[in-house]
Amino acid sequence: MNQRRRRIYEGKAKILYEGPEPGTVVVHFKDDATAYNAEKKAVIEGKGVLNNRISEFIFERLNDLGLPTHFVKRLNMREQLVREVEIIPLEVIVRNIAAGSMAKRLGIEEGTALPRSIIEFCYKNDELGDPLIAEEHITAFGWASPQEIDDIMAMTIRINDFMSGMFAAIGIKLVDFKIEFGRQYEGDLVRTVLADEISPDSCRLWDMKTNEKMDKDRFRRDLGGLVEAYQEVARRLGILNENDHGKPAKPTLVKS
Ligand code: UDP
């Protein structure tokens, strides 16, 4: 049964394989962690399994809300089946609380609640270090159409509202997160769908009571305990049993 699959692309934390049917792709979540545009690297055993499961959980909830996503189903501990899309070369960042690059850029103390949620765009280009851009750049250079930007903004606001509530209900503050969108071609039609992943690798998540970081900043800032923090996020979401630890061989799923 160990059929060879065609590898389409290997990124920093994921590998994409050709899917079983045309128009599908298999996403494989690796244990590799990178930060600062891959200047800092490590392998963190169990991270891929947890991100696969957490991202599945969030994408399923968003699909249930009628928000179009690329997600079809989880295949196994490390892989999920998604619809093939053409990735729009933008990183869409939503911020509810100042942190990371924005806190630095604008001299705002990390942890300051923002007067309202702020959506930023970065141009997805590793060589340039994903620079912050304005809507003007996106339309002038044709990275996305004005209609696509409208769709992205509307979906992003819904995603932020949903996720902020979902995390608040389990005692976690959604500080900020990054999402990506793709173009899904259906005959002559193209629709904008949420793609990529949503996991503690792409969100800042702080414990509501202690402000403890439960996200990739544990790796970026050498705080340790990354897998334990991701497990705690999964546990509070009701995904893992108390005894699960996210290591490849063991986690037992509560529901299939
Ligand atoms: N982020 C991401 N991938 C990137 C850049 C940022 O997932 O290439 C996420 C990051 O985890 C955080 C949010 O986007 O939740 C905002 O990141 P920021 O711009 O503050 O950059 P950072 O401080 O992570 O370099």
Coordinates of C-alpha atoms and ligand atoms in Angstrom, one line a residue:
M1 CA 0.0 0.0 0.0
N2 CA 3.1 2.3 0.2
Q3 CA 2.3 3.9 -3.1
R4 CA 4.7 6.6 -4.2
R5 CA 3.1 10.0 -4.3
R6 CA 4.2 13.0 -6.3
R7 CA 5.5 15.7 -4.1
I8 CA 4.3 19.1 -5.4
Y9 CA 6.0 21.4 -2.9
E10 CA 8.0 21.3 0.3
G11 CA 7.7 24.3 2.6
K12 CA 9.1 25.2 6.0
A13 CA 6.6 23.2 8.1
K14 CA 4.5 21.3 5.5
I15 CA 4.9 19.1 2.4
L16 CA 2.2 19.0 -0.3
Y17 CA 1.6 15.8 -2.3
E18 CA -0.7 15.3 -5.3
G19 CA -4.1 14.1 -4.0
P20 CA -6.0 11.0 -4.9
E21 CA -8.3 12.8 -7.3
P22 CA -7.7 15.7 -9.7
G23 CA -8.1 19.0 -7.9
T24 CA -7.1 17.6 -4.5
V25 CA -3.9 17.9 -2.5
V26 CA -2.6 16.1 0.6
V27 CA -0.9 18.3 3.2
H28 CA 1.6 16.7 5.4
F29 CA 2.5 18.5 8.7
K30 CA 6.2 18.2 9.6
D31 CA 7.7 18.7 13.0
D32 CA 10.1 21.4 11.7
A33 CA 9.9 24.8 13.3
T34 CA 11.4 27.9 11.7
A35 CA 11.4 31.5 12.8
Y36 CA 12.8 34.8 11.6
N37 CA 12.4 33.8 7.9
A38 CA 14.1 30.4 8.6
E39 CA 17.2 31.8 10.3
K40 CA 16.3 29.8 13.4
K41 CA 15.4 26.1 12.9
A42 CA 14.6 23.1 15.0
V43 CA 12.7 19.8 14.9
I44 CA 10.1 19.6 17.7
E45 CA 8.7 16.1 18.0
G46 CA 4.9 16.1 18.0
K47 CA 4.3 19.6 16.7
G48 CA 3.1 18.4 13.2
V49 CA 0.5 16.0 14.7
L50 CA -0.9 18.8 17.0
N51 CA -1.1 21.4 14.3
N52 CA -2.8 19.0 11.9
R53 CA -5.4 18.3 14.5
I54 CA -5.9 21.9 15.7
S55 CA -6.1 23.2 12.2
E56 CA -8.6 20.5 11.3
F57 CA -10.8 21.5 14.2
I58 CA -10.8 25.2 13.3
F59 CA -11.3 24.7 9.6
E60 CA -14.2 22.3 10.2
R61 CA -15.9 24.8 12.5
L62 CA -15.4 27.5 9.8
N63 CA -16.8 25.2 7.1
D64 CA -19.8 24.6 9.4
L65 CA -20.4 28.4 9.4
G66 CA -20.5 28.4 5.6
L67 CA -17.2 30.1 5.3
P68 CA -15.5 28.6 2.2
T69 CA -12.2 26.8 3.0
H70 CA -9.9 24.4 1.1
F71 CA -10.2 21.8 3.9
V72 CA -11.9 18.5 3.0
K73 CA -10.9 16.0 5.8
R74 CA -8.1 14.8 7.9
L75 CA -6.5 11.6 6.6
N76 CA -4.3 10.5 9.4
M77 CA -2.3 11.9 12.3
R78 CA -0.1 14.1 10.1
E79 CA -2.0 14.5 6.9
Q80 CA -5.1 16.2 5.6
L81 CA -6.9 16.3 2.2
V82 CA -7.6 19.8 0.8
R83 CA -8.9 21.2 -2.4
E84 CA -6.2 22.5 -4.8
V85 CA -6.0 26.2 -4.9
E86 CA -3.8 28.9 -6.3
I87 CA -2.4 30.7 -3.3
I88 CA -2.9 34.5 -3.3
P89 CA 0.5 35.8 -2.4
L90 CA -0.6 37.6 0.7
E91 CA -0.2 37.0 4.4
V92 CA -3.3 38.5 6.0
I93 CA -2.6 39.4 9.6
V94 CA -5.3 40.2 12.2
R95 CA -4.3 41.9 15.4
N96 CA -6.5 42.3 18.5
I97 CA -3.7 43.0 21.0
A98 CA -0.3 44.6 20.2
A99 CA 2.5 42.1 19.9
G100 CA 5.5 41.0 17.8
S101 CA 6.4 43.1 14.8
M102 CA 3.6 45.6 15.3
A103 CA 4.5 46.4 18.9
K104 CA 8.1 46.9 17.8
R105 CA 7.3 48.9 14.6
L106 CA 5.0 51.4 16.3
G107 CA 6.5 51.4 19.8
I108 CA 3.4 50.0 21.5
E109 CA 3.9 47.9 24.6
E110 CA 3.2 44.2 24.0
G111 CA -0.1 43.3 25.5
T112 CA -1.9 46.6 24.9
A113 CA -5.4 46.0 23.7
L114 CA -5.9 47.7 20.3
P115 CA -8.8 50.2 19.9
R116 CA -10.2 47.9 17.3
S117 CA -9.1 44.8 15.4
I118 CA -6.5 45.7 12.7
I119 CA -6.0 43.8 9.5
E120 CA -2.6 44.1 7.8
F121 CA -1.3 42.6 4.6
C122 CA 2.2 41.3 3.9
Y123 CA 3.5 40.3 0.5
K124 CA 4.3 36.6 0.6
N125 CA 7.9 36.5 -0.5
D126 CA 10.6 34.8 1.6
E127 CA 13.5 36.5 -0.2
L128 CA 12.1 39.9 0.8
G129 CA 11.1 38.7 4.3
D130 CA 7.3 39.1 3.7
P131 CA 7.2 42.9 3.7
L132 CA 4.3 44.8 5.1
I133 CA 2.3 46.4 2.2
A134 CA -0.8 48.5 1.6
E135 CA -3.9 47.7 -0.4
E136 CA -2.5 50.0 -3.1
H137 CA 0.4 47.7 -3.7
I138 CA -1.9 44.7 -4.0
T139 CA -4.1 46.2 -6.7
A140 CA -1.3 48.1 -8.5
F141 CA 0.8 45.0 -8.9
G142 CA -2.2 42.7 -9.5
W143 CA -1.5 40.3 -6.6
A144 CA -5.3 40.3 -5.9
S145 CA -8.2 42.1 -7.5
P146 CA -10.3 44.7 -5.6
Q147 CA -13.2 42.1 -5.5
E148 CA -10.8 39.5 -4.0
I149 CA -9.6 42.0 -1.4
D150 CA -13.3 42.7 -0.5
D151 CA -13.9 39.0 -0.1
I152 CA -10.8 38.5 1.9
M153 CA -11.6 41.4 4.3
A154 CA -15.2 40.1 4.8
M155 CA -14.0 36.6 5.5
T156 CA -11.2 37.7 7.7
I157 CA -13.5 39.7 10.0
R158 CA -15.8 36.7 10.4
I159 CA -12.9 34.4 11.1
N160 CA -11.5 36.8 13.7
D161 CA -14.9 37.1 15.4
F162 CA -15.5 33.4 15.4
M163 CA -12.0 32.5 16.6
S164 CA -11.8 35.2 19.3
G165 CA -15.0 33.8 20.8
M166 CA -13.9 30.2 20.4
F167 CA -10.6 30.8 22.3
A168 CA -12.2 33.1 24.9
A169 CA -14.5 30.3 25.8
I170 CA -11.5 28.1 26.7
G171 CA -9.7 30.8 28.6
I172 CA -7.3 31.9 25.8
K173 CA -6.8 35.4 24.3
L174 CA -6.4 35.5 20.5
V175 CA -3.7 38.2 20.3
D176 CA -3.1 38.0 16.6
F177 CA -2.9 35.5 13.7
K178 CA -2.0 35.0 10.1
I179 CA -4.1 33.5 7.4
E180 CA -3.8 32.9 3.7
F181 CA -6.4 32.6 0.9
G182 CA -6.5 30.8 -2.4
R183 CA -8.3 30.8 -5.7
Q184 CA -10.4 27.7 -6.2
Y185 CA -11.2 27.1 -9.9
E186 CA -14.5 25.4 -10.6
G187 CA -15.0 25.3 -14.3
D188 CA -15.3 29.0 -15.4
L189 CA -15.8 30.1 -11.8
V190 CA -13.2 31.2 -9.4
R191 CA -13.9 31.6 -5.7
T192 CA -11.8 32.9 -2.9
V193 CA -11.3 30.3 -0.1
L194 CA -9.4 30.2 3.2
A195 CA -6.3 28.0 2.7
D196 CA -3.1 27.0 4.5
E197 CA -3.5 26.3 8.2
I198 CA -4.6 27.9 11.5
S199 CA -2.6 26.6 14.4
P200 CA -0.5 27.8 17.3
D201 CA 2.3 28.2 14.7
S202 CA 0.3 31.0 13.0
C203 CA -1.5 32.5 16.0
R204 CA -0.5 34.2 19.2
L205 CA -2.5 32.7 22.0
W206 CA -2.1 33.8 25.6
D207 CA -3.7 32.2 28.6
M208 CA -6.4 34.6 29.8
K209 CA -5.5 34.4 33.5
T210 CA -1.7 34.2 33.4
N211 CA -0.8 35.7 30.0
E212 CA 1.4 32.6 29.5
K213 CA 2.3 32.1 25.8
M214 CA 0.7 29.1 24.2
D215 CA 2.1 29.5 20.7
K216 CA 5.2 29.6 18.5
D217 CA 6.7 32.5 20.5
R218 CA 7.8 29.7 22.9
F219 CA 10.2 28.7 20.1
R220 CA 10.9 32.1 18.7
R221 CA 11.8 33.4 22.2
D222 CA 13.5 30.3 23.5
L223 CA 10.9 29.8 26.3
G224 CA 10.8 26.0 25.9
G225 CA 7.7 23.8 26.5
L226 CA 6.2 24.3 23.0
V227 CA 4.7 20.9 22.6
E228 CA 3.2 21.0 26.1
A229 CA 1.6 24.4 25.3
Y230 CA 0.2 23.2 21.9
Q231 CA -1.1 20.1 23.8
E232 CA -2.8 22.4 26.3
V233 CA -4.5 24.3 23.5
A234 CA -5.7 21.0 21.9
R235 CA -6.8 19.7 25.3
R236 CA -8.9 22.8 26.0
L237 CA -10.4 22.6 22.6
G238 CA -11.5 19.0 23.6
I239 CA -9.4 17.4 20.9
L240 CA -7.0 15.3 23.0
N241 CA -7.5 13.1 26.0
E242 CA -5.8 14.1 29.2
N243 CA -3.2 11.5 28.7
D244 CA -2.3 12.3 25.1
H245 CA 1.0 14.0 24.5
G246 CA 1.1 14.8 20.7
K247 CA 4.0 12.5 20.0
P248 CA 3.6 10.7 16.7
A249 CA 2.9 7.2 17.9
K250 CA 0.5 7.8 20.7
P251 CA -2.3 10.4 20.6
T252 CA -5.7 8.9 20.9
L253 CA -8.4 10.9 19.3
V254 CA -11.6 11.7 21.1
K255 CA -13.6 11.8 17.9
S256 CA -12.8 10.7 14.4
Ligands
UDP1 N1 2.9 35.0 11.4 C1 2.9 33.8 10.7 N2 3.8 33.6 9.7 C2 4.7 34.6 9.3 C3 4.6 35.9 10.0 C4 3.7 36.0 11.0 O1 2.2 32.8 11.0 O2 5.4 34.5 8.4 C5 1.9 35.1 12.5 C6 2.5 35.1 13.8 O3 2.6 33.9 14.4 C7 1.7 36.1 14.6 C8 1.1 37.0 13.6 O4 1.2 36.4 12.3 O5 0.6 35.3 15.2 C9 1.7 38.4 13.6 O6 3.1 38.2 13.4 P1 4.1 39.4 13.5 O7 3.9 40.3 12.3 O8 4.1 40.1 14.8 O9 5.5 38.8 13.2 P2 6.6 38.1 14.2 O10 6.7 38.9 15.4 O11 6.0 36.7 14.4 O12 7.8 38.1 13.3

